[in-house]
C-alpha cells in the first residue's frame, strides 16, 4: 500500500507543463544525441575510400545475375556486379562510389548543359559505338550497346553493319487540328526507313500531290531527328474554311509504303469560341467524373 502511494505521489508531483523528462540527454551529450548515423557513414566512406572494405575473399562474392551491360568491380574492388546501362547515372572515373560504373562499351560522361531549374545534370553512361546495326531478328539497333542488351535475351542473335531494310515506319503521325480562320496551321510527319523514304502529302483522297499550285500551302522536309529518319511539314498560311478536310502523309520506298491521316477543321471566330467553350466544359465534366479512388492496377 505504501509503494502505491509513493508512485501516485510521484506522478502528481510533476508540475503542469513540465512533462516527463527527456532521457535523450541524460546519458549522452547533445552532439552525440543528434548525430545522423547514415550521413556520417557516407562521409566516412568518402574520406576513407576502401578502408571500410573487409579483406577480399572472391569465393564469398555473390553471383551477379541479369547483367545486360556486363560486369564491373564493386566499390571495394573485390566482387563483380552488374554494370550500368546506357542512359543510367554513373560515377566518373574508374572508382565505384555512389551510382556505379558503366558496363561494357560504355563511358560515363558529364553533360555540360544545365538540367531542370538550373541544376547540373548527373553524369550518364554513353555508348562508345554509334554505328547502326541490323540484327538477325530483323530489328535495327541504334548502337552496339543496344544490340548487346538484346543478345542477353537472345544469345544467338547475329548482326550486320547498317540498318535493316524495311518498309517505312511513321514514328510521329500528323495530329488532328482545329483553328480559327486566318490562322496558320502545320502538320508534322516523322518517318524512319531504309532505304530512305519519299514523303508526300495529299488531301481528301485526291491524287493531287500538295502543294500543287496553291500558293498558301507549302511543304518542307529535312533529314532527322535521327539517322535514316525524315521529318516533313505541311503548312497552311491564312487558313480558310475551304482548307478544312483530311490530310494524308504518305511515305514510300522500294519495299513498300505506309500512310497516316489527320483532320483539319477551320472555323469562323464565333464558331471557334463556341467550340472552345464546349470542349472546356467537356474536359471539366470528364475530370469531375473520374473515380480517383479506383485502383487501376
PDB file of N, CA and C in Angstrom, residues 113-193:
ATOM      1  N   UNK A 113      25.414  20.892 -70.418  1.00  0.00           N
ATOM      2  CA  UNK A 113      24.220  21.725 -70.348  1.00  0.00           C
ATOM      3  C   UNK A 113      23.596  21.609 -68.970  1.00  0.00           C
ATOM      4  N   UNK A 114      22.835  22.624 -68.584  1.00  0.00           N
ATOM      5  CA  UNK A 114      22.197  22.643 -67.277  1.00  0.00           C
ATOM      6  C   UNK A 114      20.907  21.854 -67.312  1.00  0.00           C
ATOM      7  N   UNK A 115      20.557  21.257 -66.174  1.00  0.00           N
ATOM      8  CA  UNK A 115      19.335  20.490 -66.065  1.00  0.00           C
ATOM      9  C   UNK A 115      18.155  21.368 -65.707  1.00  0.00           C
ATOM     10  N   UNK A 116      17.127  20.765 -65.123  1.00  0.00           N
ATOM     11  CA  UNK A 116      15.917  21.474 -64.747  1.00  0.00           C
ATOM     12  C   UNK A 116      16.230  22.452 -63.616  1.00  0.00           C
ATOM     13  N   UNK A 117      15.650  23.653 -63.681  1.00  0.00           N
ATOM     14  CA  UNK A 117      15.824  24.688 -62.654  1.00  0.00           C
ATOM     15  C   UNK A 117      17.286  25.055 -62.438  1.00  0.00           C
ATOM     16  N   UNK A 118      18.098  24.957 -63.500  1.00  0.00           N
ATOM     17  CA  UNK A 118      19.476  25.389 -63.406  1.00  0.00           C
ATOM     18  C   UNK A 118      20.417  24.396 -62.743  1.00  0.00           C
ATOM     19  N   UNK A 119      19.909  23.214 -62.334  1.00  0.00           N
ATOM     20  CA  UNK A 119      20.753  22.228 -61.684  1.00  0.00           C
ATOM     21  C   UNK A 119      21.619  21.504 -62.717  1.00  0.00           C
ATOM     22  N   UNK A 120      22.831  21.165 -62.290  1.00  0.00           N
ATOM     23  CA  UNK A 120      23.720  20.412 -63.174  1.00  0.00           C
ATOM     24  C   UNK A 120      23.175  19.007 -63.372  1.00  0.00           C
ATOM     25  N   UNK A 121      23.279  18.505 -64.585  1.00  0.00           N
ATOM     26  CA  UNK A 121      22.814  17.157 -64.864  1.00  0.00           C
ATOM     27  C   UNK A 121      23.791  16.128 -64.317  1.00  0.00           C
ATOM     28  N   UNK A 122      23.262  14.968 -63.944  1.00  0.00           N
ATOM     29  CA  UNK A 122      24.102  13.894 -63.450  1.00  0.00           C
ATOM     30  C   UNK A 122      24.849  13.246 -64.617  1.00  0.00           C
ATOM     31  N   UNK A 123      26.059  12.756 -64.370  1.00  0.00           N
ATOM     32  CA  UNK A 123      26.765  12.031 -65.439  1.00  0.00           C
ATOM     33  C   UNK A 123      25.999  10.774 -65.818  1.00  0.00           C
ATOM     34  N   UNK A 124      26.046  10.422 -67.100  1.00  0.00           N
ATOM     35  CA  UNK A 124      25.310   9.278 -67.601  1.00  0.00           C
ATOM     36  C   UNK A 124      26.209   8.382 -68.446  1.00  0.00           C
ATOM     37  N   UNK A 125      25.820   7.119 -68.529  1.00  0.00           N
ATOM     38  CA  UNK A 125      26.550   6.167 -69.361  1.00  0.00           C
ATOM     39  C   UNK A 125      26.206   6.404 -70.825  1.00  0.00           C
ATOM     40  N   UNK A 126      27.236   6.554 -71.653  1.00  0.00           N
ATOM     41  CA  UNK A 126      27.067   6.818 -73.082  1.00  0.00           C
ATOM     42  C   UNK A 126      27.780   5.727 -73.865  1.00  0.00           C
ATOM     43  N   UNK A 127      27.140   5.207 -74.888  1.00  0.00           N
ATOM     44  CA  UNK A 127      27.734   4.141 -75.691  1.00  0.00           C
ATOM     45  C   UNK A 127      28.894   4.696 -76.525  1.00  0.00           C
ATOM     46  N   UNK A 128      29.999   3.973 -76.583  1.00  0.00           N
ATOM     47  CA  UNK A 128      31.176   4.417 -77.318  1.00  0.00           C
ATOM     48  C   UNK A 128      31.048   4.172 -78.817  1.00  0.00           C
ATOM     49  N   UNK A 129      30.152   3.278 -79.202  1.00  0.00           N
ATOM     50  CA  UNK A 129      29.946   2.979 -80.621  1.00  0.00           C
ATOM     51  C   UNK A 129      28.586   3.493 -81.066  1.00  0.00           C
ATOM     52  N   UNK A 130      28.580   4.306 -82.111  1.00  0.00           N
ATOM     53  CA  UNK A 130      27.327   4.892 -82.597  1.00  0.00           C
ATOM     54  C   UNK A 130      26.899   4.298 -83.936  1.00  0.00           C
ATOM     55  N   UNK A 131      27.513   3.183 -84.330  1.00  0.00           N
ATOM     56  CA  UNK A 131      27.143   2.551 -85.586  1.00  0.00           C
ATOM     57  C   UNK A 131      25.781   1.881 -85.464  1.00  0.00           C
ATOM     58  N   UNK A 132      24.951   2.098 -86.467  1.00  0.00           N
ATOM     59  CA  UNK A 132      23.648   1.445 -86.502  1.00  0.00           C
ATOM     60  C   UNK A 132      23.816   0.031 -87.030  1.00  0.00           C
ATOM     61  N   UNK A 133      23.155  -0.930 -86.375  1.00  0.00           N
ATOM     62  CA  UNK A 133      23.323  -2.336 -86.698  1.00  0.00           C
ATOM     63  C   UNK A 133      21.985  -2.987 -87.013  1.00  0.00           C
ATOM     64  N   UNK A 134      22.041  -3.996 -87.852  1.00  0.00           N
ATOM     65  CA  UNK A 134      20.855  -4.788 -88.194  1.00  0.00           C
ATOM     66  C   UNK A 134      20.994  -6.162 -87.559  1.00  0.00           C
ATOM     67  N   UNK A 135      20.051  -6.525 -86.704  1.00  0.00           N
ATOM     68  CA  UNK A 135      20.085  -7.827 -86.059  1.00  0.00           C
ATOM     69  C   UNK A 135      19.438  -8.890 -86.926  1.00  0.00           C
ATOM     70  N   UNK A 136      19.814 -10.149 -86.670  1.00  0.00           N
ATOM     71  CA  UNK A 136      19.222 -11.253 -87.420  1.00  0.00           C
ATOM     72  C   UNK A 136      17.750 -11.438 -87.080  1.00  0.00           C
ATOM     73  N   UNK A 137      17.253 -10.712 -86.071  1.00  0.00           N
ATOM     74  CA  UNK A 137      15.832 -10.724 -85.735  1.00  0.00           C
ATOM     75  C   UNK A 137      15.046  -9.709 -86.555  1.00  0.00           C
ATOM     76  N   UNK A 138      15.739  -9.006 -87.470  1.00  0.00           N
ATOM     77  CA  UNK A 138      15.074  -8.018 -88.319  1.00  0.00           C
ATOM     78  C   UNK A 138      14.918  -6.658 -87.677  1.00  0.00           C
ATOM     79  N   UNK A 139      15.470  -6.491 -86.470  1.00  0.00           N
ATOM     80  CA  UNK A 139      15.375  -5.214 -85.764  1.00  0.00           C
ATOM     81  C   UNK A 139      16.621  -4.369 -86.009  1.00  0.00           C
ATOM     82  N   UNK A 140      16.417  -3.050 -86.138  1.00  0.00           N
ATOM     83  CA  UNK A 140      17.529  -2.117 -86.278  1.00  0.00           C
ATOM     84  C   UNK A 140      17.909  -1.588 -84.902  1.00  0.00           C
ATOM     85  N   UNK A 141      19.188  -1.656 -84.559  1.00  0.00           N
ATOM     86  CA  UNK A 141      19.692  -1.188 -83.267  1.00  0.00           C
ATOM     87  C   UNK A 141      20.528   0.066 -83.475  1.00  0.00           C
ATOM     88  N   UNK A 142      20.248   1.087 -82.656  1.00  0.00           N
ATOM     89  CA  UNK A 142      20.884   2.392 -82.855  1.00  0.00           C
ATOM     90  C   UNK A 142      22.373   2.390 -82.530  1.00  0.00           C
ATOM     91  N   UNK A 143      22.854   1.418 -81.738  1.00  0.00           N
ATOM     92  CA  UNK A 143      24.282   1.323 -81.447  1.00  0.00           C
ATOM     93  C   UNK A 143      24.610  -0.076 -80.923  1.00  0.00           C
ATOM     94  N   UNK A 144      25.898  -0.317 -80.707  1.00  0.00           N
ATOM     95  CA  UNK A 144      26.352  -1.629 -80.262  1.00  0.00           C
ATOM     96  C   UNK A 144      25.796  -1.982 -78.892  1.00  0.00           C
ATOM     97  N   UNK A 145      25.645  -0.989 -78.015  1.00  0.00           N
ATOM     98  CA  UNK A 145      25.180  -1.255 -76.655  1.00  0.00           C
ATOM     99  C   UNK A 145      23.743  -1.763 -76.651  1.00  0.00           C
ATOM    100  N   UNK A 146      22.897  -1.188 -77.470  1.00  0.00           N
ATOM    101  CA  UNK A 146      21.515  -1.658 -77.573  1.00  0.00           C
ATOM    102  C   UNK A 146      21.481  -3.093 -78.095  1.00  0.00           C
ATOM    103  N   UNK A 147      22.365  -3.394 -79.050  1.00  0.00           N
ATOM    104  CA  UNK A 147      22.428  -4.743 -79.592  1.00  0.00           C
ATOM    105  C   UNK A 147      22.882  -5.734 -78.520  1.00  0.00           C
ATOM    106  N   UNK A 148      23.890  -5.346 -77.706  1.00  0.00           N
ATOM    107  CA  UNK A 148      24.377  -6.224 -76.647  1.00  0.00           C
ATOM    108  C   UNK A 148      23.278  -6.505 -75.629  1.00  0.00           C
ATOM    109  N   UNK A 149      22.458  -5.500 -75.321  1.00  0.00           N
ATOM    110  CA  UNK A 149      21.333  -5.718 -74.414  1.00  0.00           C
ATOM    111  C   UNK A 149      20.382  -6.764 -74.979  1.00  0.00           C
ATOM    112  N   UNK A 150      20.148  -6.684 -76.293  1.00  0.00           N
ATOM    113  CA  UNK A 150      19.233  -7.633 -76.930  1.00  0.00           C
ATOM    114  C   UNK A 150      19.798  -9.046 -76.913  1.00  0.00           C
ATOM    115  N   UNK A 151      21.118  -9.194 -77.053  1.00  0.00           N
ATOM    116  CA  UNK A 151      21.721 -10.527 -77.066  1.00  0.00           C
ATOM    117  C   UNK A 151      21.642 -11.193 -75.698  1.00  0.00           C
ATOM    118  N   UNK A 152      21.407 -10.421 -74.655  1.00  0.00           N
ATOM    119  CA  UNK A 152      21.247 -11.018 -73.328  1.00  0.00           C
ATOM    120  C   UNK A 152      20.003 -11.906 -73.298  1.00  0.00           C
ATOM    121  N   UNK A 153      18.923 -11.454 -73.970  1.00  0.00           N
ATOM    122  CA  UNK A 153      17.694 -12.240 -74.038  1.00  0.00           C
ATOM    123  C   UNK A 153      17.695 -13.213 -75.204  1.00  0.00           C
ATOM    124  N   UNK A 154      18.541 -12.927 -76.219  1.00  0.00           N
ATOM    125  CA  UNK A 154      18.604 -13.777 -77.402  1.00  0.00           C
ATOM    126  C   UNK A 154      20.074 -14.030 -77.742  1.00  0.00           C
ATOM    127  N   UNK A 155      20.715 -14.985 -77.034  1.00  0.00           N
ATOM    128  CA  UNK A 155      22.165 -15.190 -77.192  1.00  0.00           C
ATOM    129  C   UNK A 155      22.599 -15.523 -78.611  1.00  0.00           C
ATOM    130  N   UNK A 156      21.732 -16.102 -79.419  1.00  0.00           N
ATOM    131  CA  UNK A 156      22.118 -16.478 -80.768  1.00  0.00           C
ATOM    132  C   UNK A 156      21.980 -15.373 -81.791  1.00  0.00           C
ATOM    133  N   UNK A 157      21.686 -14.154 -81.344  1.00  0.00           N
ATOM    134  CA  UNK A 157      21.455 -13.032 -82.250  1.00  0.00           C
ATOM    135  C   UNK A 157      22.743 -12.631 -82.970  1.00  0.00           C
ATOM    136  N   UNK A 158      22.651 -12.480 -84.275  1.00  0.00           N
ATOM    137  CA  UNK A 158      23.784 -12.036 -85.096  1.00  0.00           C
ATOM    138  C   UNK A 158      23.511 -10.622 -85.600  1.00  0.00           C
ATOM    139  N   UNK A 159      24.549  -9.988 -86.139  1.00  0.00           N
ATOM    140  CA  UNK A 159      24.383  -8.613 -86.589  1.00  0.00           C
ATOM    141  C   UNK A 159      25.204  -8.330 -87.841  1.00  0.00           C
ATOM    142  N   UNK A 160      24.723  -7.387 -88.619  1.00  0.00           N
ATOM    143  CA  UNK A 160      25.472  -6.835 -89.747  1.00  0.00           C
ATOM    144  C   UNK A 160      25.431  -5.320 -89.633  1.00  0.00           C
ATOM    145  N   UNK A 161      26.438  -4.677 -90.208  1.00  0.00           N
ATOM    146  CA  UNK A 161      26.512  -3.214 -90.097  1.00  0.00           C
ATOM    147  C   UNK A 161      25.450  -2.554 -90.961  1.00  0.00           C
ATOM    148  N   UNK A 162      24.897  -1.474 -90.438  1.00  0.00           N
ATOM    149  CA  UNK A 162      23.867  -0.734 -91.158  1.00  0.00           C
ATOM    150  C   UNK A 162      22.481  -1.139 -90.702  1.00  0.00           C
ATOM    151  N   UNK A 163      21.504  -0.296 -90.970  1.00  0.00           N
ATOM    152  CA  UNK A 163      20.131  -0.611 -90.558  1.00  0.00           C
ATOM    153  C   UNK A 163      19.533  -1.739 -91.388  1.00  0.00           C
ATOM    154  N   UNK A 164      18.520  -2.380 -90.843  1.00  0.00           N
ATOM    155  CA  UNK A 164      17.804  -3.410 -91.598  1.00  0.00           C
ATOM    156  C   UNK A 164      16.947  -2.727 -92.665  1.00  0.00           C
ATOM    157  N   UNK A 165      16.882  -3.328 -93.826  1.00  0.00           N
ATOM    158  CA  UNK A 165      15.996  -2.802 -94.859  1.00  0.00           C
ATOM    159  C   UNK A 165      14.548  -3.005 -94.422  1.00  0.00           C
ATOM    160  N   UNK A 166      13.762  -1.957 -94.538  1.00  0.00           N
ATOM    161  CA  UNK A 166      12.416  -2.027 -94.012  1.00  0.00           C
ATOM    162  C   UNK A 166      11.466  -1.107 -94.756  1.00  0.00           C
ATOM    163  N   UNK A 167      10.201  -1.505 -94.750  1.00  0.00           N
ATOM    164  CA  UNK A 167       9.141  -0.611 -95.218  1.00  0.00           C
ATOM    165  C   UNK A 167       9.132   0.610 -94.297  1.00  0.00           C
ATOM    166  N   UNK A 168       8.810   1.807 -94.789  1.00  0.00           N
ATOM    167  CA  UNK A 168       8.784   2.988 -93.925  1.00  0.00           C
ATOM    168  C   UNK A 168       7.910   2.797 -92.683  1.00  0.00           C
ATOM    169  N   UNK A 169       8.349   3.398 -91.608  1.00  0.00           N
ATOM    170  CA  UNK A 169       7.606   3.395 -90.350  1.00  0.00           C
ATOM    171  C   UNK A 169       7.344   4.836 -89.958  1.00  0.00           C
ATOM    172  N   UNK A 170       6.076   5.213 -89.782  1.00  0.00           N
ATOM    173  CA  UNK A 170       5.739   6.579 -89.362  1.00  0.00           C
ATOM    174  C   UNK A 170       5.853   6.645 -87.843  1.00  0.00           C
ATOM    175  N   UNK A 171       6.923   7.278 -87.354  1.00  0.00           N
ATOM    176  CA  UNK A 171       7.177   7.351 -85.921  1.00  0.00           C
ATOM    177  C   UNK A 171       6.329   8.419 -85.248  1.00  0.00           C
ATOM    178  N   UNK A 172       6.117   9.549 -85.933  1.00  0.00           N
ATOM    179  CA  UNK A 172       5.264  10.619 -85.403  1.00  0.00           C
ATOM    180  C   UNK A 172       4.244  10.977 -86.484  1.00  0.00           C
ATOM    181  N   UNK A 173       2.986  10.546 -86.345  1.00  0.00           N
ATOM    182  CA  UNK A 173       1.974  10.854 -87.355  1.00  0.00           C
ATOM    183  C   UNK A 173       1.423  12.262 -87.163  1.00  0.00           C
ATOM    184  N   UNK A 174       0.804  12.846 -88.178  1.00  0.00           N
ATOM    185  CA  UNK A 174       0.149  14.148 -88.005  1.00  0.00           C
ATOM    186  C   UNK A 174      -1.049  14.015 -87.070  1.00  0.00           C
ATOM    187  N   UNK A 175      -1.369  15.080 -86.344  1.00  0.00           N
ATOM    188  CA  UNK A 175      -2.466  15.070 -85.379  1.00  0.00           C
ATOM    189  C   UNK A 175      -3.602  15.979 -85.844  1.00  0.00           C
ATOM    190  N   UNK A 176      -4.833  15.628 -85.447  1.00  0.00           N
ATOM    191  CA  UNK A 176      -5.999  16.443 -85.784  1.00  0.00           C
ATOM    192  C   UNK A 176      -5.848  17.850 -85.219  1.00  0.00           C
ATOM    193  N   UNK A 177      -6.302  18.841 -85.999  1.00  0.00           N
ATOM    194  CA  UNK A 177      -6.186  20.239 -85.589  1.00  0.00           C
ATOM    195  C   UNK A 177      -7.505  20.974 -85.815  1.00  0.00           C
ATOM    196  N   UNK A 178      -7.804  21.923 -84.956  1.00  0.00           N
ATOM    197  CA  UNK A 178      -8.925  22.850 -85.143  1.00  0.00           C
ATOM    198  C   UNK A 178      -8.400  24.254 -84.874  1.00  0.00           C
ATOM    199  N   UNK A 179      -8.644  25.177 -85.821  1.00  0.00           N
ATOM    200  CA  UNK A 179      -8.159  26.543 -85.631  1.00  0.00           C
ATOM    201  C   UNK A 179      -9.120  27.514 -86.284  1.00  0.00           C
ATOM    202  N   UNK A 180      -8.892  28.787 -86.013  1.00  0.00           N
ATOM    203  CA  UNK A 180      -9.789  29.835 -86.494  1.00  0.00           C
ATOM    204  C   UNK A 180      -9.348  30.308 -87.883  1.00  0.00           C
ATOM    205  N   UNK A 181     -10.266  30.834 -88.643  1.00  0.00           N
ATOM    206  CA  UNK A 181      -9.942  31.353 -89.975  1.00  0.00           C
ATOM    207  C   UNK A 181      -8.889  32.465 -89.870  1.00  0.00           C
ATOM    208  N   UNK A 182      -7.992  32.466 -90.842  1.00  0.00           N
ATOM    209  CA  UNK A 182      -6.934  33.480 -90.852  1.00  0.00           C
ATOM    210  C   UNK A 182      -5.685  33.068 -90.115  1.00  0.00           C
ATOM    211  N   UNK A 183      -5.719  31.939 -89.447  1.00  0.00           N
ATOM    212  CA  UNK A 183      -4.549  31.491 -88.693  1.00  0.00           C
ATOM    213  C   UNK A 183      -3.627  30.646 -89.572  1.00  0.00           C
ATOM    214  N   UNK A 184      -2.461  30.330 -89.036  1.00  0.00           N
ATOM    215  CA  UNK A 184      -1.529  29.427 -89.706  1.00  0.00           C
ATOM    216  C   UNK A 184      -1.562  28.075 -88.990  1.00  0.00           C
ATOM    217  N   UNK A 185      -1.582  27.004 -89.756  1.00  0.00           N
ATOM    218  CA  UNK A 185      -1.590  25.666 -89.173  1.00  0.00           C
ATOM    219  C   UNK A 185      -0.501  24.830 -89.836  1.00  0.00           C
ATOM    220  N   UNK A 186      -0.037  23.813 -89.117  1.00  0.00           N
ATOM    221  CA  UNK A 186       1.022  22.954 -89.668  1.00  0.00           C
ATOM    222  C   UNK A 186       0.859  21.531 -89.165  1.00  0.00           C
ATOM    223  N   UNK A 187       1.077  20.578 -90.038  1.00  0.00           N
ATOM    224  CA  UNK A 187       1.097  19.161 -89.699  1.00  0.00           C
ATOM    225  C   UNK A 187       2.538  18.662 -89.780  1.00  0.00           C
ATOM    226  N   UNK A 188       2.890  17.735 -88.888  1.00  0.00           N
ATOM    227  CA  UNK A 188       4.219  17.127 -88.873  1.00  0.00           C
ATOM    228  C   UNK A 188       4.093  15.621 -89.091  1.00  0.00           C
ATOM    229  N   UNK A 189       5.021  15.063 -89.864  1.00  0.00           N
ATOM    230  CA  UNK A 189       5.066  13.619 -90.102  1.00  0.00           C
ATOM    231  C   UNK A 189       6.529  13.178 -90.069  1.00  0.00           C
ATOM    232  N   UNK A 190       6.914  12.327 -89.079  1.00  0.00           N
ATOM    233  CA  UNK A 190       8.282  11.837 -88.963  1.00  0.00           C
ATOM    234  C   UNK A 190       8.321  10.372 -89.379  1.00  0.00           C
ATOM    235  N   UNK A 191       9.251  10.039 -90.281  1.00  0.00           N
ATOM    236  CA  UNK A 191       9.303   8.709 -90.886  1.00  0.00           C
ATOM    237  C   UNK A 191      10.700   8.117 -90.766  1.00  0.00           C
ATOM    238  N   UNK A 192      10.757   6.813 -90.412  1.00  0.00           N
ATOM    239  CA  UNK A 192      12.014   6.073 -90.429  1.00  0.00           C
ATOM    240  C   UNK A 192      11.933   5.029 -91.536  1.00  0.00           C
ATOM    241  N   UNK A 193      13.005   4.882 -92.305  1.00  0.00           N
ATOM    242  CA  UNK A 193      13.033   3.864 -93.363  1.00  0.00           C
ATOM    243  C   UNK A 193      14.449   3.690 -93.875  1.00  0.00           C
TER     244      UNK A 193
END
